[in-house]
Amino acid sequence: MRSKVRNLALVLAAALVLAACSSLPQRPGAGLWHSGRLFIATGNSTGVYYSIGGGYADLISKHLPGYEARAEPTGASGENVQRVAGGDMDIALTLADVAADAYAGKGPFEGEPQKIVTLARVYKSYIHLVVRKSANINKFSDLHGKRVSTGSVGSGVDIVAGRVLSAGGLNPDADIVRQRLSLPETTKGMQNGTTDAFFFTGGLPTPGISDLIHSSPGGFILLPLNSLLQPLTNRYGAVYGGAKIPKAAYDTPTDIDTIAIGNLIVVSPDMPDQLAHDLTKILFEYQSELGKVHPEGNNYDKVTAPQTDPIPLHPGAARYYRGG
């Protein structure tokens, strides 16, 4: 009898504990995707991806109840796509050409298509070719035999630079001394004389490039690339387009004719629909705040944002653009 009473008492005690626990307030983030913590893959710390990503993270933390976002510096596009597809990051900025290759399992992603969807097409990135004046590089062919940084390994610029060099008749692995350096490492090499030229894709102005050019007026020059647009589009399609770097961007004597690529914000298809909807909504409802972080934050709109082919929109983002 005593045993039965003792067992009944234990059952009642356990029930009371469970009831008490259920009445306790839930911790912040409970029930939210990834417990309310979101990580944004950006790029080099002196690039526009990092600025825009940091601004977007602040907007999410401020305006999306229960969520806290943080921007992480990375090797940029190629790495970003892989980390989102692998679940290591939640949101990423990437060049449209890199994302297209990743989604299709082509190029550097040959045979390994990446599971990504988009929230938006945002601002354009411009291909920069910056040369050190003392290196005597006056035209594209003068890059032959020079020390040229093509960006971090796996980055979008590393892929694009290789394509541009090939389009210009230079083998990127044989006709130049190829340096795969981050933007901070590259600008340091340019200043120290250990790098002669570099490619970079970024919005306008890219902080690291601006700092370099203004550190030695006349010492570093932007070369035009528009003559290579046709061979690029012949091989890779309309993902590339003609553009100008206005003289106001870096205080150059004239505008610089170059090539531009769209940027995408990508996420995992596993992201909940409502979260994807709300993240997309933030991009537009608080766009003026993002524009204060960097001017490129102003350079996208609802008309072009859903144009992310061949990569599909996340269903939650698509619902936002439909007005749902």
Tab-separated table of C-alpha atoms in Angstrom:
chain	number	residue	atom	x	y	z
A	1	MET	CA	0.000	0.000	0.000
A	2	ARG	CA	2.818	2.357	0.972
A	3	SER	CA	4.480	1.603	-2.384
A	4	LYS	CA	1.343	2.576	-4.298
A	5	VAL	CA	1.001	5.817	-2.352
A	6	ARG	CA	4.671	6.656	-2.956
A	7	ASN	CA	4.338	5.996	-6.709
A	8	LEU	CA	1.198	8.130	-6.902
A	9	ALA	CA	3.016	10.952	-5.143
A	10	LEU	CA	5.887	10.754	-7.648
A	11	VAL	CA	3.481	10.898	-10.598
A	12	LEU	CA	1.722	13.937	-9.130
A	13	ALA	CA	5.050	15.658	-8.458
A	14	ALA	CA	6.204	15.088	-12.038
A	15	ALA	CA	2.923	16.470	-13.358
A	16	LEU	CA	3.340	19.590	-11.249
A	17	VAL	CA	6.886	20.108	-12.539
A	18	LEU	CA	5.753	19.788	-16.167
A	19	ALA	CA	2.892	22.207	-15.592
A	20	ALA	CA	5.257	24.707	-14.005
A	21	CYS	CA	7.700	24.413	-16.906
A	22	SER	CA	4.983	24.957	-19.476
A	23	SER	CA	3.945	28.167	-17.722
A	24	LEU	CA	7.472	29.614	-17.791
A	25	PRO	CA	8.162	32.313	-20.423
A	26	GLN	CA	9.894	30.976	-23.540
A	27	ARG	CA	13.487	32.061	-24.135
A	28	PRO	CA	14.026	34.591	-26.923
A	29	GLY	CA	14.101	32.860	-30.300
A	30	ALA	CA	12.316	29.737	-29.106
A	31	GLY	CA	10.261	28.233	-31.920
A	32	LEU	CA	12.006	30.393	-34.535
A	33	TRP	CA	14.134	29.089	-37.392
A	34	HIS	CA	17.655	28.423	-36.115
A	35	SER	CA	16.550	29.778	-32.740
A	36	GLY	CA	16.316	33.270	-34.177
A	37	ARG	CA	19.984	33.630	-35.106
A	38	LEU	CA	20.760	34.372	-38.749
A	39	PHE	CA	24.193	34.587	-40.339
A	40	ILE	CA	24.836	36.537	-43.547
A	41	ALA	CA	27.784	35.569	-45.766
A	42	THR	CA	29.301	38.718	-47.287
A	43	GLY	CA	32.843	39.173	-48.623
A	44	ASN	CA	36.129	40.964	-47.969
A	45	SER	CA	35.969	43.396	-45.065
A	46	THR	CA	36.813	46.370	-47.327
A	47	GLY	CA	34.269	45.466	-50.017
A	48	VAL	CA	30.665	46.517	-50.644
A	49	TYR	CA	29.227	43.072	-49.815
A	50	TYR	CA	30.464	43.498	-46.259
A	51	SER	CA	28.967	46.991	-45.973
A	52	ILE	CA	25.611	46.007	-47.461
A	53	GLY	CA	25.506	42.726	-45.541
A	54	GLY	CA	26.235	44.508	-42.282
A	55	GLY	CA	23.503	47.038	-42.960
A	56	TYR	CA	21.025	44.283	-43.833
A	57	ALA	CA	21.919	42.409	-40.632
A	58	ASP	CA	21.193	45.538	-38.598
A	59	LEU	CA	17.813	45.989	-40.307
A	60	ILE	CA	16.859	42.376	-39.614
A	61	SER	CA	17.860	42.624	-35.954
A	62	LYS	CA	15.946	45.889	-35.592
A	63	HIS	CA	12.774	45.153	-37.544
A	64	LEU	CA	12.197	41.368	-37.464
A	65	PRO	CA	10.926	40.451	-33.979
A	66	GLY	CA	12.740	37.560	-32.340
A	67	TYR	CA	15.601	37.464	-34.838
A	68	GLU	CA	19.189	38.605	-34.545
A	69	ALA	CA	21.378	38.714	-37.645
A	70	ARG	CA	25.128	39.006	-38.032
A	71	ALA	CA	27.227	39.674	-41.142
A	72	GLU	CA	30.298	37.486	-41.560
A	73	PRO	CA	33.352	38.332	-43.717
A	74	THR	CA	34.071	35.577	-46.251
A	75	GLY	CA	35.868	34.827	-49.497
A	76	ALA	CA	32.688	36.098	-51.231
A	77	SER	CA	30.452	34.608	-53.961
A	78	GLY	CA	31.688	31.037	-54.482
A	79	GLU	CA	32.256	30.391	-50.800
A	80	ASN	CA	28.987	32.116	-49.895
A	81	VAL	CA	26.885	29.889	-52.138
A	82	GLN	CA	28.491	26.736	-50.790
A	83	ARG	CA	28.017	27.803	-47.187
A	84	VAL	CA	24.322	28.580	-47.682
A	85	ALA	CA	23.762	25.293	-49.519
A	86	GLY	CA	25.661	23.465	-46.784
A	87	GLY	CA	23.678	25.096	-43.965
A	88	ASP	CA	26.627	26.972	-42.480
A	89	MET	CA	25.134	30.361	-43.445
A	90	ASP	CA	21.506	31.442	-43.775
A	91	ILE	CA	21.683	34.335	-46.245
A	92	ALA	CA	24.354	35.283	-48.775
A	93	LEU	CA	25.301	37.871	-51.342
A	94	THR	CA	26.663	36.480	-54.589
A	95	LEU	CA	27.379	37.457	-58.157
A	96	ALA	CA	24.659	36.284	-60.529
A	97	ASP	CA	27.070	34.415	-62.811
A	98	VAL	CA	28.566	32.431	-59.940
A	99	ALA	CA	25.114	31.634	-58.581
A	100	ALA	CA	23.944	30.443	-62.010
A	101	ASP	CA	26.929	28.083	-62.295
A	102	ALA	CA	26.361	26.827	-58.764
A	103	TYR	CA	22.664	26.155	-59.303
A	104	ALA	CA	23.336	24.301	-62.562
A	105	GLY	CA	26.395	22.433	-61.299
A	106	LYS	CA	28.696	23.974	-63.915
A	107	GLY	CA	32.123	25.598	-63.974
A	108	PRO	CA	33.780	25.374	-60.542
A	109	PHE	CA	30.686	23.493	-59.306
A	110	GLU	CA	30.836	20.880	-62.073
A	111	GLY	CA	28.682	17.883	-61.153
A	112	GLU	CA	27.749	19.383	-57.772
A	113	PRO	CA	24.670	21.611	-58.156
A	114	GLN	CA	24.058	23.748	-55.100
A	115	LYS	CA	20.630	23.926	-53.449
A	116	ILE	CA	19.888	27.658	-53.419
A	117	VAL	CA	16.953	29.956	-54.123
A	118	THR	CA	16.779	33.742	-54.210
A	119	LEU	CA	15.169	36.580	-52.321
A	120	ALA	CA	16.116	39.348	-54.757
A	121	ARG	CA	18.338	40.699	-57.475
A	122	VAL	CA	19.905	43.800	-55.989
A	123	TYR	CA	22.547	46.286	-57.174
A	124	LYS	CA	25.161	45.662	-59.876
A	125	SER	CA	28.830	44.853	-59.343
A	126	TYR	CA	31.330	46.471	-61.676
A	127	ILE	CA	34.484	44.723	-62.850
A	128	HIS	CA	37.461	46.843	-61.847
A	129	LEU	CA	40.904	46.446	-63.377
A	130	VAL	CA	43.276	48.584	-61.334
A	131	VAL	CA	46.942	48.901	-62.320
A	132	ARG	CA	49.954	50.438	-60.648
A	133	LYS	CA	51.182	53.262	-62.881
A	134	SER	CA	54.839	52.432	-62.261
A	135	ALA	CA	54.226	48.904	-63.633
A	136	ASN	CA	53.842	50.375	-67.158
A	137	ILE	CA	50.505	48.720	-67.883
A	138	ASN	CA	48.741	50.961	-70.386
A	139	LYS	CA	46.479	48.455	-72.133
A	140	PHE	CA	45.041	45.036	-71.411
A	141	SER	CA	47.711	43.079	-73.274
A	142	ASP	CA	50.372	44.707	-71.069
A	143	LEU	CA	49.235	42.422	-68.256
A	144	HIS	CA	51.293	39.652	-69.873
A	145	GLY	CA	54.006	38.568	-67.445
A	146	LYS	CA	52.788	40.882	-64.676
A	147	ARG	CA	51.855	40.020	-61.103
A	148	VAL	CA	48.061	40.138	-61.103
A	149	SER	CA	45.740	39.486	-58.177
A	150	THR	CA	42.501	37.798	-59.207
A	151	GLY	CA	40.901	37.757	-55.765
A	152	SER	CA	40.478	35.188	-53.023
A	153	VAL	CA	40.336	31.522	-54.032
A	154	GLY	CA	36.734	30.520	-54.670
A	155	SER	CA	35.503	34.093	-54.883
A	156	GLY	CA	33.356	35.444	-57.663
A	157	VAL	CA	36.085	37.823	-58.766
A	158	ASP	CA	38.545	34.934	-59.113
A	159	ILE	CA	36.144	33.235	-61.528
A	160	VAL	CA	35.297	36.436	-63.419
A	161	ALA	CA	38.943	37.536	-63.658
A	162	GLY	CA	39.878	34.215	-65.235
A	163	ARG	CA	37.103	34.614	-67.794
A	164	VAL	CA	38.064	38.209	-68.601
A	165	LEU	CA	41.723	37.305	-69.016
A	166	SER	CA	40.806	34.455	-71.359
A	167	ALA	CA	38.487	36.746	-73.330
A	168	GLY	CA	41.422	39.116	-73.748
A	169	GLY	CA	43.703	36.384	-75.086
A	170	LEU	CA	45.668	35.739	-71.889
A	171	ASN	CA	45.926	32.381	-70.153
A	172	PRO	CA	45.213	33.224	-66.495
A	173	ASP	CA	47.466	30.433	-65.245
A	174	ALA	CA	50.354	30.819	-67.689
A	175	ASP	CA	50.528	34.339	-69.140
A	176	ILE	CA	50.452	36.226	-65.834
A	177	VAL	CA	51.892	35.648	-62.383
A	178	ARG	CA	48.569	34.912	-60.759
A	179	GLN	CA	48.098	36.001	-57.160
A	180	ARG	CA	44.958	34.881	-55.357
A	181	LEU	CA	44.701	37.494	-52.636
A	182	SER	CA	41.900	39.104	-50.656
A	183	LEU	CA	41.196	42.757	-51.334
A	184	PRO	CA	43.061	43.986	-48.209
A	185	GLU	CA	46.070	41.816	-49.137
A	186	THR	CA	45.870	43.020	-52.737
A	187	THR	CA	45.833	46.736	-51.937
A	188	LYS	CA	48.736	46.229	-49.560
A	189	GLY	CA	50.668	44.489	-52.357
A	190	MET	CA	49.869	47.341	-54.750
A	191	GLN	CA	51.217	49.868	-52.265
A	192	ASN	CA	54.320	47.792	-51.507
A	193	GLY	CA	55.080	47.107	-55.180
A	194	THR	CA	54.626	43.327	-54.939
A	195	THR	CA	51.439	43.364	-57.040
A	196	ASP	CA	51.209	45.110	-60.401
A	197	ALA	CA	47.479	44.958	-61.106
A	198	PHE	CA	44.278	43.451	-59.803
A	199	PHE	CA	40.715	42.597	-60.690
A	200	PHE	CA	37.808	43.178	-58.364
A	201	THR	CA	34.032	43.071	-58.730
A	202	GLY	CA	32.070	45.351	-56.480
A	203	GLY	CA	29.594	48.150	-56.089
A	204	LEU	CA	30.494	51.806	-56.383
A	205	PRO	CA	32.525	52.923	-54.685
A	206	THR	CA	34.295	49.902	-53.244
A	207	PRO	CA	35.880	51.197	-50.003
A	208	GLY	CA	39.174	49.309	-50.350
A	209	ILE	CA	39.694	50.531	-53.914
A	210	SER	CA	38.716	54.075	-53.039
A	211	ASP	CA	41.209	54.130	-50.174
A	212	LEU	CA	43.964	52.807	-52.441
A	213	ILE	CA	43.389	55.325	-55.241
A	214	HIS	CA	43.180	58.256	-52.859
A	215	SER	CA	46.280	57.141	-50.945
A	216	SER	CA	48.461	58.049	-53.940
A	217	PRO	CA	46.716	60.329	-56.453
A	218	GLY	CA	47.802	59.361	-59.967
A	219	GLY	CA	49.650	56.286	-58.738
A	220	PHE	CA	46.885	53.819	-59.543
A	221	ILE	CA	44.764	53.738	-62.689
A	222	LEU	CA	41.526	52.041	-63.763
A	223	LEU	CA	41.698	50.495	-67.240
A	224	PRO	CA	38.608	50.091	-69.488
A	225	LEU	CA	37.273	46.604	-70.207
A	226	ASN	CA	34.359	47.261	-72.565
A	227	SER	CA	36.181	45.751	-75.567
A	228	LEU	CA	35.961	42.342	-73.866
A	229	LEU	CA	32.201	42.373	-73.362
A	230	GLN	CA	31.365	40.715	-76.687
A	231	PRO	CA	33.657	37.682	-76.285
A	232	LEU	CA	32.354	37.264	-72.741
A	233	THR	CA	28.697	37.324	-73.743
A	234	ASN	CA	29.387	35.061	-76.730
A	235	ARG	CA	30.622	32.400	-74.361
A	236	TYR	CA	28.661	32.969	-71.160
A	237	GLY	CA	25.463	34.733	-72.213
A	238	ALA	CA	23.732	37.908	-71.159
A	239	VAL	CA	24.702	37.622	-67.490
A	240	TYR	CA	27.323	40.276	-68.320
A	241	GLY	CA	26.472	43.762	-69.548
A	242	GLY	CA	28.171	47.001	-70.498
A	243	ALA	CA	28.469	49.732	-67.868
A	244	LYS	CA	30.410	52.809	-66.882
A	245	ILE	CA	32.247	53.568	-63.674
A	246	PRO	CA	31.403	57.278	-63.344
A	247	LYS	CA	34.336	59.584	-62.692
A	248	ALA	CA	32.733	60.687	-59.432
A	249	ALA	CA	33.087	57.160	-57.996
A	250	TYR	CA	36.874	57.384	-57.615
A	251	ASP	CA	37.634	60.937	-58.785
A	252	THR	CA	39.033	59.682	-62.100
A	253	PRO	CA	39.577	62.144	-64.981
A	254	THR	CA	36.860	60.443	-67.079
A	255	ASP	CA	34.211	57.729	-66.834
A	256	ILE	CA	35.613	54.211	-67.252
A	257	ASP	CA	33.864	51.820	-69.667
A	258	THR	CA	33.649	48.393	-68.086
A	259	ILE	CA	31.456	45.317	-67.544
A	260	ALA	CA	28.794	44.804	-64.882
A	261	ILE	CA	27.188	41.755	-63.263
A	262	GLY	CA	24.024	41.555	-61.184
A	263	ASN	CA	24.102	40.575	-57.512
A	264	LEU	CA	21.674	38.206	-55.842
A	265	ILE	CA	20.632	37.515	-52.285
A	266	VAL	CA	20.335	33.744	-51.902
A	267	VAL	CA	19.035	31.456	-49.181
A	268	SER	CA	18.326	27.782	-48.663
A	269	PRO	CA	15.081	26.363	-50.088
A	270	ASP	CA	14.550	24.961	-46.577
A	271	MET	CA	14.014	28.451	-45.136
A	272	PRO	CA	10.415	28.843	-43.896
A	273	ASP	CA	8.163	30.714	-46.312
A	274	GLN	CA	7.124	33.390	-43.834
A	275	LEU	CA	10.725	34.157	-42.902
A	276	ALA	CA	11.742	34.467	-46.562
A	277	HIS	CA	8.741	36.743	-47.128
A	278	ASP	CA	9.660	38.967	-44.193
A	279	LEU	CA	13.351	39.147	-45.129
A	280	THR	CA	12.369	40.266	-48.619
A	281	LYS	CA	9.918	42.801	-47.240
A	282	ILE	CA	12.658	44.349	-45.089
A	283	LEU	CA	14.804	44.978	-48.169
A	284	PHE	CA	12.152	47.345	-49.521
A	285	GLU	CA	10.400	48.763	-46.471
A	286	TYR	CA	13.709	49.946	-45.019
A	287	GLN	CA	15.700	50.471	-48.214
A	288	SER	CA	16.385	54.114	-47.369
A	289	GLU	CA	18.190	52.978	-44.216
A	290	LEU	CA	20.309	50.541	-46.220
A	291	GLY	CA	21.143	53.347	-48.648
A	292	LYS	CA	22.616	55.322	-45.773
A	293	VAL	CA	25.029	52.457	-45.070
A	294	HIS	CA	26.263	52.426	-48.690
A	295	PRO	CA	24.955	54.178	-51.829
A	296	GLU	CA	24.399	50.829	-53.590
A	297	GLY	CA	21.669	50.151	-51.048
A	298	ASN	CA	19.515	52.530	-53.083
A	299	ASN	CA	20.143	50.774	-56.394
A	300	TYR	CA	17.477	48.085	-56.663
A	301	ASP	CA	13.702	48.069	-57.048
A	302	LYS	CA	10.656	45.798	-57.024
A	303	VAL	CA	10.550	45.636	-60.821
A	304	THR	CA	13.986	44.084	-61.349
A	305	ALA	CA	14.419	42.372	-57.952
A	306	PRO	CA	12.405	39.246	-58.863
A	307	GLN	CA	14.336	38.783	-62.119
A	308	THR	CA	16.703	36.093	-60.837
A	309	ASP	CA	16.583	33.496	-63.627
A	310	PRO	CA	17.808	30.810	-63.901
A	311	ILE	CA	17.657	30.556	-60.120
A	312	PRO	CA	14.102	30.389	-58.770
A	313	LEU	CA	12.714	32.741	-56.177
A	314	HIS	CA	11.982	31.327	-52.760
A	315	PRO	CA	8.176	30.843	-52.572
A	316	GLY	CA	8.021	33.289	-49.655
A	317	ALA	CA	9.834	35.964	-51.667
A	318	ALA	CA	7.627	35.297	-54.683
A	319	ARG	CA	4.578	35.829	-52.504
A	320	TYR	CA	5.930	39.201	-51.389
A	321	TYR	CA	6.369	40.374	-54.997
A	322	ARG	CA	2.817	39.255	-55.795
A	323	GLY	CA	1.627	41.513	-52.989
A	324	GLY	CA	0.748	38.646	-50.637
